[in-house]
Amino acid sequence: MSKFNKDKEKSTPQVSTASLPDIVFMLLFFFMVSTVMREVDLKVKMEQPEASEIKKLENKNLVNYIYIGSPTEAKKYGTSPRIQLNDAFATVKDVQPYIETKRSEVNEEEIPLLTTSLKVDGDTEMRIVTDVKQELREAQALKISYSTREKVVK
Amino acid sequence: MAGKKAPPEINASSMADIAFLLLVFFLVTTTMDTDLGLSRLLPPPLPDEIEEPPDIKQRNVFEVLVNSNDQVMVEGDVMQISELTEATKEFVKNPNNDLDLPEKELRTVDFFGNVEVSKQVISLQNDNGTSYNMYIQVQNELARAYNELRNELSMEKFGKTYDYYLETGDKPKVKAIRKIYPQRISEAEPKNVGGVE
């Protein structure tokens, strides 16, 4: 029996941590590549409603965003719902020019694929949403998506 | 040369710390939000000379009204939002060929042969004062009714759900199912009814 117990006295070797930076760097690159930095600073309150019959919006560069909600800085801008395009507040009149500029930024053959994502706060009244929808119709931007959160199925 | 020493090795043990720091930064700033939403197609703008709208029989129209107090009225009766899906399914399917529910016509569809397709249209009208929350819920319930009908039909015919064919991209089957249960939600211009102002 003693034959097998010869080396028992040896201490366990230390785990080498030399590969730790490599592992961390791998993770780092993964996150760097997959990160999408938020393009705009939200100036309006955004609590989207929940829905269950939803689809993912594919191809993010072909999506235009329109934000609608009451301003977060209520003291400065009041509480009535406002439209936000890019980084600034806008009026209903600005929707058509906005769509036009977005169209000029993509290839011509991709224009029919452009989708407008309406990110609207749940407490907003439909009045302003309907106005925006009418403008979108006029601008021939007919593909829209009502942005929602996913409802957790009970 | 006596004075020349080998250059000291750079201590790389802090590399992991630096990398961790960067990693944490990216972890915190990452928003992997995929944009989810209900997709809809708006009708094209109306031409200047207004044509007569196509004549649709009253029995083929499922009228859904939402007022400024977020109450739902369906075909003249107040209804809870939780009942909307079932009512819509009943309307679209018309299982007993009820005379008040939509007409059906025979159409030839791939895989199914000759089937009766109902001529249903859902008319959704909301008030200017309706909250967006409610509007989305109604839209969601209507979409759910269609999806459930399509799933049931697909299960019956092919043994797999409609969602499964959507995900796997089986276009002919998706198309056939859509032909039997086409999603027709028409939105009327909003009215100012039942609201203050």
mmCIF file with all atom_site columns, N, CA, C and O in Angstrom, chain B residues 2 5 21 67 69 72-73 81 99 103 119 134 143 148-149 162 171 177:
data_model
loop_
_atom_site.group_PDB
_atom_site.id
_atom_site.type_symbol
_atom_site.label_atom_id
_atom_site.label_alt_id
_atom_site.label_comp_id
_atom_site.label_asym_id
_atom_site.label_entity_id
_atom_site.label_seq_id
_atom_site.pdbx_PDB_ins_code
_atom_site.Cartn_x
_atom_site.Cartn_y
_atom_site.Cartn_z
_atom_site.occupancy
_atom_site.B_iso_or_equiv
_atom_site.pdbx_formal_charge
_atom_site.auth_seq_id
_atom_site.auth_comp_id
_atom_site.auth_asym_id
_atom_site.auth_atom_id
_atom_site.pdbx_PDB_model_num
ATOM 1  N N  . ALA B 1 2   ? 30.135  46.643 -18.696 1.00 0.00 ? 2   ALA B N  1
ATOM 2  C CA . ALA B 1 2   ? 29.800  46.130 -17.375 1.00 0.00 ? 2   ALA B CA 1
ATOM 3  C C  . ALA B 1 2   ? 28.477  46.649 -16.867 1.00 0.00 ? 2   ALA B C  1
ATOM 4  O O  . ALA B 1 2   ? 27.685  45.936 -16.250 1.00 0.00 ? 2   ALA B O  1
ATOM 5  N N  . LYS B 1 5   ? 22.510  46.300 -17.845 1.00 0.00 ? 5   LYS B N  1
ATOM 6  C CA . LYS B 1 5   ? 21.689  45.226 -17.282 1.00 0.00 ? 5   LYS B CA 1
ATOM 7  C C  . LYS B 1 5   ? 20.630  44.846 -18.316 1.00 0.00 ? 5   LYS B C  1
ATOM 8  O O  . LYS B 1 5   ? 20.279  45.652 -19.179 1.00 0.00 ? 5   LYS B O  1
ATOM 9  N N  . LEU B 1 21  ? -11.645 46.718 -15.625 1.00 0.00 ? 21  LEU B N  1
ATOM 10 C CA . LEU B 1 21  ? -12.229 48.056 -15.536 1.00 0.00 ? 21  LEU B CA 1
ATOM 11 C C  . LEU B 1 21  ? -12.988 48.388 -16.817 1.00 0.00 ? 21  LEU B C  1
ATOM 12 O O  . LEU B 1 21  ? -14.145 48.823 -16.799 1.00 0.00 ? 21  LEU B O  1
ATOM 13 N N  . ASN B 1 67  ? -63.460 55.128 -26.149 1.00 0.00 ? 67  ASN B N  1
ATOM 14 C CA . ASN B 1 67  ? -63.726 56.541 -25.862 1.00 0.00 ? 67  ASN B CA 1
ATOM 15 C C  . ASN B 1 67  ? -62.629 57.151 -25.004 1.00 0.00 ? 67  ASN B C  1
ATOM 16 O O  . ASN B 1 67  ? -61.637 56.499 -24.674 1.00 0.00 ? 67  ASN B O  1
ATOM 17 N N  . ASN B 1 69  ? -62.576 57.873 -22.000 1.00 0.00 ? 69  ASN B N  1
ATOM 18 C CA . ASN B 1 69  ? -62.411 57.303 -20.664 1.00 0.00 ? 69  ASN B CA 1
ATOM 19 C C  . ASN B 1 69  ? -61.857 55.886 -20.723 1.00 0.00 ? 69  ASN B C  1
ATOM 20 O O  . ASN B 1 69  ? -61.972 55.126 -19.765 1.00 0.00 ? 69  ASN B O  1
ATOM 21 N N  . VAL B 1 72  ? -64.333 50.468 -23.801 1.00 0.00 ? 72  VAL B N  1
ATOM 22 C CA . VAL B 1 72  ? -64.422 49.836 -25.114 1.00 0.00 ? 72  VAL B CA 1
ATOM 23 C C  . VAL B 1 72  ? -65.873 49.517 -25.423 1.00 0.00 ? 72  VAL B C  1
ATOM 24 O O  . VAL B 1 72  ? -66.594 48.993 -24.579 1.00 0.00 ? 72  VAL B O  1
ATOM 25 N N  . MET B 1 73  ? -66.290 49.865 -26.631 1.00 0.00 ? 73  MET B N  1
ATOM 26 C CA . MET B 1 73  ? -67.629 49.491 -27.069 1.00 0.00 ? 73  MET B CA 1
ATOM 27 C C  . MET B 1 73  ? -67.482 48.667 -28.336 1.00 0.00 ? 73  MET B C  1
ATOM 28 O O  . MET B 1 73  ? -66.825 49.064 -29.290 1.00 0.00 ? 73  MET B O  1
ATOM 29 N N  . ILE B 1 81  ? -62.004 44.791 -21.751 1.00 0.00 ? 81  ILE B N  1
ATOM 30 C CA . ILE B 1 81  ? -60.900 44.501 -22.676 1.00 0.00 ? 81  ILE B CA 1
ATOM 31 C C  . ILE B 1 81  ? -60.557 43.015 -22.681 1.00 0.00 ? 81  ILE B C  1
ATOM 32 O O  . ILE B 1 81  ? -60.151 42.456 -23.692 1.00 0.00 ? 81  ILE B O  1
ATOM 33 N N  . LEU B 1 99  ? -76.302 34.753 -39.167 1.00 0.00 ? 99  LEU B N  1
ATOM 34 C CA . LEU B 1 99  ? -76.629 35.776 -40.162 1.00 0.00 ? 99  LEU B CA 1
ATOM 35 C C  . LEU B 1 99  ? -76.142 37.166 -39.762 1.00 0.00 ? 99  LEU B C  1
ATOM 36 O O  . LEU B 1 99  ? -76.043 38.056 -40.594 1.00 0.00 ? 99  LEU B O  1
ATOM 37 N N  . GLU B 1 103 ? -70.228 37.325 -43.791 1.00 0.00 ? 103 GLU B N  1
ATOM 38 C CA . GLU B 1 103 ? -70.481 36.396 -44.886 1.00 0.00 ? 103 GLU B CA 1
ATOM 39 C C  . GLU B 1 103 ? -69.211 35.625 -45.181 1.00 0.00 ? 103 GLU B C  1
ATOM 40 O O  . GLU B 1 103 ? -68.116 36.043 -44.844 1.00 0.00 ? 103 GLU B O  1
ATOM 41 N N  . LYS B 1 119 ? -65.608 37.378 -44.929 1.00 0.00 ? 119 LYS B N  1
ATOM 42 C CA . LYS B 1 119 ? -65.297 38.702 -45.476 1.00 0.00 ? 119 LYS B CA 1
ATOM 43 C C  . LYS B 1 119 ? -65.208 39.732 -44.367 1.00 0.00 ? 119 LYS B C  1
ATOM 44 O O  . LYS B 1 119 ? -65.685 40.847 -44.504 1.00 0.00 ? 119 LYS B O  1
ATOM 45 N N  . MET B 1 134 ? -54.263 52.286 -23.641 1.00 0.00 ? 134 MET B N  1
ATOM 46 C CA . MET B 1 134 ? -55.481 51.568 -23.992 1.00 0.00 ? 134 MET B CA 1
ATOM 47 C C  . MET B 1 134 ? -55.476 51.197 -25.465 1.00 0.00 ? 134 MET B C  1
ATOM 48 O O  . MET B 1 134 ? -55.848 50.084 -25.839 1.00 0.00 ? 134 MET B O  1
ATOM 49 N N  . ALA B 1 143 ? -54.817 41.720 -32.463 1.00 0.00 ? 143 ALA B N  1
ATOM 50 C CA . ALA B 1 143 ? -53.758 40.921 -33.091 1.00 0.00 ? 143 ALA B CA 1
ATOM 51 C C  . ALA B 1 143 ? -53.716 39.525 -32.489 1.00 0.00 ? 143 ALA B C  1
ATOM 52 O O  . ALA B 1 143 ? -53.486 38.539 -33.189 1.00 0.00 ? 143 ALA B O  1
ATOM 53 N N  . GLU B 1 148 ? -54.304 33.703 -32.622 1.00 0.00 ? 148 GLU B N  1
ATOM 54 C CA . GLU B 1 148 ? -54.838 32.467 -32.045 1.00 0.00 ? 148 GLU B CA 1
ATOM 55 C C  . GLU B 1 148 ? -55.619 31.679 -33.080 1.00 0.00 ? 148 GLU B C  1
ATOM 56 O O  . GLU B 1 148 ? -55.502 30.450 -33.166 1.00 0.00 ? 148 GLU B O  1
ATOM 57 N N  . LEU B 1 149 ? -56.407 32.390 -33.888 1.00 0.00 ? 149 LEU B N  1
ATOM 58 C CA . LEU B 1 149 ? -57.149 31.704 -34.946 1.00 0.00 ? 149 LEU B CA 1
ATOM 59 C C  . LEU B 1 149 ? -56.198 31.016 -35.914 1.00 0.00 ? 149 LEU B C  1
ATOM 60 O O  . LEU B 1 149 ? -56.403 29.872 -36.307 1.00 0.00 ? 149 LEU B O  1
ATOM 61 N N  . TYR B 1 162 ? -48.793 28.151 -36.099 1.00 0.00 ? 162 TYR B N  1
ATOM 62 C CA . TYR B 1 162 ? -48.490 29.166 -37.100 1.00 0.00 ? 162 TYR B CA 1
ATOM 63 C C  . TYR B 1 162 ? -47.179 29.869 -36.765 1.00 0.00 ? 162 TYR B C  1
ATOM 64 O O  . TYR B 1 162 ? -46.370 30.163 -37.652 1.00 0.00 ? 162 TYR B O  1
ATOM 65 N N  . LYS B 1 171 ? -42.732 29.949 -46.041 1.00 0.00 ? 171 LYS B N  1
ATOM 66 C CA . LYS B 1 171 ? -43.584 30.983 -46.635 1.00 0.00 ? 171 LYS B CA 1
ATOM 67 C C  . LYS B 1 171 ? -44.898 30.474 -47.210 1.00 0.00 ? 171 LYS B C  1
ATOM 68 O O  . LYS B 1 171 ? -45.940 31.080 -46.972 1.00 0.00 ? 171 LYS B O  1
ATOM 69 N N  . ILE B 1 177 ? -52.267 30.287 -44.687 1.00 0.00 ? 177 ILE B N  1
ATOM 70 C CA . ILE B 1 177 ? -53.016 30.553 -43.454 1.00 0.00 ? 177 ILE B CA 1
ATOM 71 C C  . ILE B 1 177 ? -53.482 32.003 -43.426 1.00 0.00 ? 177 ILE B C  1
ATOM 72 O O  . ILE B 1 177 ? -54.613 32.311 -43.055 1.00 0.00 ? 177 ILE B O  1
#
